[in-house]
Amino acid sequence: MDQGGAEAGRGRLISRSGSPRAHRPERSGRRPTRWEYHWEVNSLWAVPMMCIVGGGLVAGITLAVDHAVGFDALPTSVLGTPTAVQTILSTAASAMLTLTTIVLTVLTLGVQLAMQQFSPRIVRALLGDRASQLSHGLFAGTFLFCMIAVAQVDDTAEPGQQVPSVTVASGYVLLFASLIVLVAYVHHAGQSLRVAGLIDVVGDNLQSEIDRSFPARTTPRVEAGLVTADESGVVVMLDHPLLIDQARRSGDRLEMLVAVGDFVPRGAPVVRGGGGGGRGGGGGGALDARAIRRGIVLDNERSHVGDAAYGLRKLVDIAERSIASSPYQDPATAVQSIDRLHDAMRQLCVRPLSESTHRDAAGTVRLITRELSWDGYVAVAFDELVDLGSSSSVVARRLLAALDDLVETAPPERRAALEERRTRLRDAAAGEGRRLHPDVQGLGSGPDLLAREGSDGPT
């Protein structure tokens, strides 16, 4: 091998002059320019300002059209009388100005709450939300357009010179668009200020920067029979009929690799085929990955629909937050949460749980899903509260009352998980030198506090 080949074999390149130089990796992606950076940072005011300027330009164009084709081109039955047009436009301009002020005030309050609750560094991501910027710009631009249009309406002029019809009609269109955008903005703002919405704002910005700076050069290889997610999100629902039908069409059996409530990264496997279900008959074709993905609904956070464990999770969160800082901070709230946990688990303990195998009309197993077992529901409802609540006498007494009742109510095959949590709770209290008594009120109706017959108090 010559010198050039040897150098190449050692991972180095030879320059034209013959001297070796280190290999420089190819640039991974396009970096933002200085102007792009300033645009992203200052777009909070730049985008609305551009919309305001655009409103003025549109007003000038429509007025030029009106002068070219003549005023009063549209009948009063469409636009209204000149007096009515003046009233509508002046009222709309005043309303748009008030609306813009209110929206910006709400945005400021929302940013302050997000800073206090989550992170002070999330402000730039919130202020850079393009949908909010365009909404503010539309409201402000509509205000300016209406102000220009109402000044051109003259109810004292001669007929044919009173109403600039094209301009007024355009103003009505902008007002209607502002009404639709207002409803959409309220929905968007409410979604954006949720925990999942705020996390998504940052996560989406991060993903966009990764895609721009580090573009994918190759497509990852996917194992045969696997279906991967084409976007990230939390599995909130499985369309069982659609998935079963797809398995039947391909003569296959599908196995879900994720459960409802799981977060799925983009490109992660979600379904495995090739389970041997083809013996039951079917089309015998390949899996339709796109159709299977439609049967797996993803969102940015869990939902109560089809996910009972999520309700338990939120009740546990409420109880934990009320006692996390101090066992005496807010035990009454924890007791109220345990009341509803007790009620939910009492209904659930005597009911059949979801099956993990799903069959088609011919009785062939076509879909296998991941479902929470009874022990899993008990763990979600009580594990954290048993560990954390044992530090509070009120919470521990209420938990013991709930577990005692559930042990009595549940079928024998479901009692072991409940008894294990009850034992842990009692042992934790005993380790702190306390003897627990079940108390539905937490502190107020336990057997150690109730008066006995013939006495004015417990003995």
XYZ file of C-alpha atoms in Angstrom:
459
model
C 0.000 0.000 0.000
C 1.349 3.438 -0.895
C 1.692 6.286 1.556
C -1.649 7.854 0.569
C -3.474 4.553 1.085
C -1.790 4.038 4.433
C -2.763 7.497 5.577
C -6.331 6.957 4.434
C -6.400 3.640 6.260
C -5.455 5.423 9.453
C -8.393 7.799 9.045
C -6.364 10.792 7.776
C -6.438 12.753 4.546
C -3.596 13.847 2.320
C -3.529 17.446 1.160
C -2.497 18.363 -2.347
C 0.952 19.282 -1.121
C 1.376 15.761 0.223
C 1.351 16.647 3.918
C -1.193 14.866 6.088
C -4.012 16.818 7.710
C -6.648 15.742 10.159
C -10.033 14.791 8.760
C -12.645 17.476 9.353
C -16.167 16.144 9.853
C -18.884 17.439 7.600
C -21.014 20.175 9.070
C -24.035 18.568 10.657
C -26.552 21.239 9.802
C -27.378 24.868 9.178
C -26.692 27.247 12.039
C -28.869 30.335 12.572
C -27.530 33.659 11.367
C -27.258 36.794 13.480
C -30.411 38.228 11.928
C -32.349 35.018 12.479
C -31.350 35.091 16.129
C -32.536 38.673 16.606
C -35.768 37.879 14.759
C -36.536 34.979 17.071
C -35.707 36.996 20.181
C -37.570 40.168 19.235
C -40.514 38.674 17.355
C -42.845 39.396 20.298
C -43.144 42.991 19.135
C -41.953 42.586 15.530
C -44.772 40.299 14.363
C -47.624 42.434 15.815
C -45.989 45.573 14.413
C -45.836 43.987 10.975
C -49.524 43.079 11.286
C -50.383 46.671 12.223
C -48.458 47.993 9.222
C -50.176 45.354 7.091
C -53.584 46.552 8.324
C -52.757 50.081 7.253
C -51.517 48.936 3.843
C -54.612 46.812 3.231
C -56.802 49.777 4.147
C -54.920 51.931 1.622
C -55.288 49.313 -1.107
C -59.022 48.802 -0.534
C -59.594 52.566 -0.510
C -57.744 52.844 -3.818
C -60.010 50.149 -5.229
C -63.061 52.027 -3.944
C -61.923 55.234 -5.642
C -61.367 53.293 -8.854
C -64.722 51.460 -8.952
C -66.731 54.072 -7.081
C -68.217 54.256 -3.604
C -71.527 52.588 -2.692
C -70.764 49.659 -4.992
C -72.577 47.318 -2.589
C -76.204 47.932 -1.568
C -77.198 49.012 1.930
C -78.911 45.630 2.381
C -75.421 44.082 2.478
C -73.376 46.665 4.381
C -76.033 48.763 6.112
C -76.823 52.427 5.919
C -73.970 54.942 6.192
C -74.983 55.761 9.768
C -75.094 52.081 10.685
C -71.691 51.487 9.066
C -70.182 54.334 11.083
C -71.618 52.918 14.298
C -70.434 49.394 13.547
C -66.895 50.396 12.617
C -66.431 52.833 15.499
C -67.750 50.279 17.990
C -65.539 47.591 16.482
C -62.454 49.807 16.664
C -63.108 50.552 20.328
C -63.716 46.849 21.040
C -60.533 45.780 19.234
C -58.442 48.223 21.238
C -59.955 47.015 24.517
C -59.568 43.393 23.466
C -55.912 43.869 22.576
C -55.236 45.456 25.977
C -57.017 42.648 27.828
C -55.239 39.930 25.855
C -51.815 41.439 26.558
C -52.712 41.770 30.250
C -53.771 38.141 30.422
C -50.563 37.130 28.665
C -48.513 39.044 31.231
C -50.342 37.396 34.142
C -49.949 33.979 32.551
C -46.221 34.512 32.124
C -45.895 35.567 35.761
C -47.763 32.487 36.978
C -45.645 30.220 34.781
C -42.468 31.805 36.120
C -43.515 31.225 39.723
C -44.904 27.722 39.227
C -42.438 26.204 36.775
C -39.326 28.145 35.813
C -38.333 31.802 35.311
C -36.433 30.700 32.210
C -39.613 29.655 30.419
C -40.603 33.277 29.737
C -38.818 33.565 26.383
C -40.459 30.394 25.094
C -43.907 31.717 26.028
C -43.302 35.147 24.546
C -41.986 33.581 21.353
C -45.221 31.670 20.688
C -46.005 32.537 17.072
C -49.755 31.829 17.342
C -50.100 34.347 20.170
C -48.081 36.943 18.290
C -50.242 36.610 15.170
C -53.417 36.846 17.263
C -52.244 40.067 18.909
C -51.230 41.419 15.527
C -54.616 40.610 13.963
C -56.497 42.393 16.743
C -54.270 45.477 16.535
C -54.296 45.480 12.727
C -58.105 45.229 12.678
C -58.303 48.191 15.067
C -56.196 50.341 12.747
C -58.151 49.215 9.661
C -61.484 50.094 11.269
C -60.172 53.496 12.347
C -59.109 54.303 8.780
C -62.324 52.924 7.285
C -64.725 54.781 9.599
C -63.020 58.084 8.730
C -63.921 57.558 5.061
C -67.653 57.045 5.673
C -69.634 60.245 5.183
C -73.372 60.012 5.738
C -73.823 63.647 4.653
C -72.254 63.197 1.222
C -74.140 62.707 -2.014
C -75.352 59.189 -2.830
C -72.543 57.278 -4.483
C -69.921 58.989 -2.316
C -70.961 57.896 1.169
C -69.589 54.383 1.882
C -66.336 52.869 0.541
C -67.945 49.480 -0.022
C -64.837 47.357 -0.628
C -63.094 48.819 2.427
C -66.115 48.337 4.690
C -66.688 44.802 3.435
C -63.029 44.015 4.089
C -63.423 45.461 7.596
C -66.365 43.139 8.236
C -64.260 40.193 7.092
C -61.446 41.198 9.460
C -63.915 41.529 12.337
C -65.322 38.076 11.638
C -61.793 36.654 11.436
C -60.915 38.355 14.731
C -63.934 36.749 16.374
C -62.866 33.289 15.219
C -59.249 33.902 16.212
C -60.367 35.147 19.647
C -62.123 31.852 20.367
C -59.143 29.905 19.061
C -56.760 32.096 21.078
C -58.644 31.495 24.328
C -58.413 27.761 23.690
C -54.736 28.001 22.732
C -53.860 30.123 25.770
C -55.630 27.717 28.101
C -53.810 24.760 26.581
C -50.465 26.556 26.633
C -50.638 27.326 30.355
C -51.168 23.684 31.327
C -48.177 21.753 32.576
C -48.105 19.666 29.405
C -48.537 22.778 27.268
C -45.580 24.569 28.852
C -43.395 21.486 28.571
C -44.413 21.125 24.924
C -43.454 24.741 24.181
C -39.909 24.068 25.345
C -39.778 20.543 23.923
C -41.004 21.626 20.481
C -38.443 24.423 20.336
C -35.731 21.963 21.326
C -36.826 19.453 18.699
C -36.894 22.135 15.987
C -33.357 23.201 16.875
C -32.142 19.582 16.823
C -33.704 19.042 13.395
C -32.114 22.231 12.071
C -28.637 21.845 13.581
C -28.308 18.059 13.400
C -30.348 16.804 10.431
C -30.662 13.051 10.098
C -28.341 11.615 7.445
C -29.751 8.103 7.419
C -33.030 6.438 8.256
C -32.837 4.078 11.257
C -33.385 0.463 10.372
C -36.587 -1.000 11.762
C -36.869 -4.671 12.631
C -39.290 -6.607 10.469
C -42.753 -6.778 11.991
C -42.313 -3.652 14.115
C -44.358 -0.482 13.732
C -42.752 2.684 15.101
C -44.286 5.988 16.155
C -43.919 8.793 13.627
C -44.359 11.412 16.356
C -43.899 11.619 20.106
C -46.671 11.823 22.676
C -48.596 10.038 25.398
C -50.784 7.113 24.400
C -54.278 8.253 25.392
C -56.432 5.742 23.516
C -56.263 2.561 21.474
C -58.827 2.051 18.720
C -59.318 -1.671 19.325
C -61.741 -2.339 16.414
C -59.370 -0.664 13.933
C -56.317 -2.556 15.218
C -58.151 -5.877 15.255
C -59.379 -5.251 11.698
C -55.849 -4.471 10.512
C -54.536 -7.642 12.124
C -57.301 -9.672 10.469
C -56.626 -8.127 7.061
C -52.944 -9.062 7.280
C -53.682 -12.477 8.769
C -51.502 -11.535 11.728
C -51.651 -10.882 15.447
C -50.580 -7.559 16.895
C -48.895 -7.119 20.256
C -48.906 -3.664 21.798
C -45.509 -2.658 23.146
C -46.936 0.381 24.968
C -49.852 0.844 27.338
C -52.385 3.637 27.638
C -50.654 6.388 29.614
C -47.138 5.601 28.336
C -45.012 8.296 26.715
C -43.714 7.284 23.288
C -40.644 8.980 21.773
C -40.615 9.590 18.042
C -39.334 6.508 16.219
C -39.884 4.157 19.173
C -41.557 0.768 18.498
C -45.225 0.661 19.485
C -46.564 -2.528 17.895
C -45.054 -5.898 17.055
C -46.651 -8.118 14.427
C -45.946 -11.685 13.426
C -47.690 -13.324 16.346
C -48.834 -16.296 14.353
C -52.438 -15.223 14.151
C -52.586 -16.010 10.448
C -53.788 -19.553 11.118
C -57.198 -18.097 11.840
C -57.552 -16.852 8.283
C -57.189 -13.377 6.849
C -55.730 -11.496 4.004
C -52.175 -12.666 4.614
C -50.748 -9.316 3.511
C -48.144 -7.053 5.038
C -48.947 -4.835 8.013
C -50.248 -1.388 7.116
C -48.089 0.740 9.437
C -49.941 3.955 8.615
C -53.336 2.445 9.442
C -51.994 0.915 12.653
C -50.625 4.294 13.743
C -54.106 5.760 13.277
C -55.355 3.255 15.837
C -52.932 4.607 18.470
C -54.033 8.068 19.568
C -51.257 10.269 20.962
C -51.612 13.535 22.867
C -49.393 15.741 25.001
C -50.836 14.454 28.300
C -53.016 11.703 29.695
C -56.792 11.871 29.695
C -59.561 10.336 31.805
C -61.110 8.766 28.687
C -60.112 5.091 28.701
C -57.507 5.608 31.452
C -58.974 5.029 34.921
C -55.524 4.898 36.511
C -54.996 8.554 35.575
C -57.818 9.617 37.880
C -56.181 7.689 40.716
C -52.864 9.315 39.835
C -54.286 12.843 40.121
C -56.000 12.143 43.446
C -52.716 10.806 44.801
C -50.918 13.920 43.528
C -53.371 16.178 45.372
C -52.932 14.221 48.588
C -49.150 14.202 48.267
C -48.895 17.946 47.658
C -50.977 18.634 50.761
C -48.600 16.732 53.057
C -45.254 16.823 51.227
C -43.867 20.000 52.797
C -45.162 19.205 56.269
C -47.477 16.478 57.595
C -49.465 19.238 59.329
C -49.707 21.627 56.386
C -53.060 20.553 54.918
C -54.133 17.075 56.097
C -57.813 17.854 55.484
C -57.190 18.031 51.718
C -55.318 14.737 51.843
C -58.258 13.138 53.672
C -60.675 14.383 51.012
C -58.513 12.879 48.261
C -58.327 9.562 50.118
C -62.123 9.632 50.458
C -62.452 9.565 46.675
C -59.650 7.021 46.286
C -61.433 4.793 48.777
C -64.701 5.147 46.871
C -63.104 4.432 43.475
C -61.150 1.399 44.681
C -64.222 0.017 46.473
C -66.143 0.068 43.194
C -63.215 -1.353 41.250
C -62.328 -4.199 43.601
C -65.497 -6.168 42.815
C -65.521 -5.590 39.044
C -63.792 -7.486 36.244
C -60.777 -5.670 34.810
C -59.911 -5.150 31.152
C -58.757 -8.180 29.183
C -55.389 -8.036 27.477
C -56.365 -10.378 24.613
C -58.818 -9.246 21.956
C -60.392 -11.505 19.334
C -62.050 -10.965 15.987
C -65.541 -12.162 15.056
C -64.163 -15.632 14.292
C -62.681 -15.965 17.780
C -59.036 -15.638 16.697
C -56.736 -13.623 18.931
C -55.765 -10.564 16.919
C -54.569 -8.011 19.474
C -52.667 -8.230 22.746
C -52.619 -5.059 24.841
C -50.894 -4.092 28.070
C -53.477 -3.651 30.807
C -53.064 -2.758 34.461
C -53.689 -5.632 36.882
C -55.464 -5.346 40.234
C -52.118 -5.214 42.011
C -51.159 -2.391 39.660
C -54.239 -0.333 40.551
C -53.561 -0.882 44.255
C -49.945 0.248 43.777
C -50.990 3.430 41.952
C -53.600 4.292 44.586
C -51.760 3.484 47.817
C -48.006 2.883 47.516
C -46.876 6.508 47.666
C -49.505 7.511 50.201
C -48.552 4.662 52.534
C -44.901 5.748 52.432
C -45.580 9.476 52.726
C -48.804 9.478 54.732
C -47.417 7.452 57.609
C -45.764 10.659 58.864
C -49.183 12.233 59.465
C -51.469 10.720 62.088
C -54.544 12.105 60.344
C -53.610 10.739 56.916
C -52.438 7.397 58.301
C -55.686 6.855 60.241
C -57.778 7.640 57.134
C -55.664 5.318 54.994
C -56.047 2.516 57.526
C -59.826 2.930 57.531
C -59.883 2.745 53.734
C -57.647 -0.329 53.586
C -59.623 -2.125 56.323
C -62.868 -1.583 54.416
C -61.337 -2.663 51.102
C -59.934 -5.863 52.630
C -63.421 -6.719 53.870
C -65.056 -5.839 50.537
C -62.620 -7.288 47.993
C -62.844 -10.922 46.824
C -60.336 -13.260 48.511
C -58.024 -13.350 45.469
C -57.653 -9.544 45.575
C -56.996 -9.088 49.275
C -53.287 -9.885 49.391
C -52.199 -6.606 47.758
C -54.395 -4.600 50.132
C -53.235 -6.496 53.209
C -49.590 -5.921 52.240
C -50.135 -2.127 52.141
C -52.034 -2.210 55.420
C -49.175 -4.073 57.092
C -46.643 -1.576 55.747
C -48.728 1.318 57.074
C -49.014 -0.180 60.548
C -45.319 -1.068 60.676
C -44.332 2.467 59.687
C -46.522 3.934 62.427
C -45.190 1.434 64.974
C -41.653 2.431 64.050
C -42.536 5.973 65.103
C -44.042 4.782 68.386
C -47.690 5.322 67.344
C -50.589 2.893 67.398
C -52.985 3.464 64.566
C -56.767 3.342 64.764
C -58.939 3.405 61.630
C -60.726 6.730 61.310
C -62.915 7.712 58.369
C -62.535 11.402 59.245
C -58.808 11.103 59.791
C -59.264 12.440 63.280
C -62.788 12.478 64.643
C -64.577 9.135 64.262
C -62.040 6.490 65.277
C -62.911 3.882 67.920
C -60.453 5.496 70.302
C -62.330 8.813 70.108
C -66.014 7.826 70.150
C -67.987 7.871 73.383
C -69.163 4.528 74.663
C -72.591 3.781 76.049
C -72.980 5.043 79.581
C -69.936 7.316 79.403
C -69.139 10.778 78.108
C -65.962 9.716 76.379
C -63.684 6.808 75.504
C -62.101 4.842 78.297
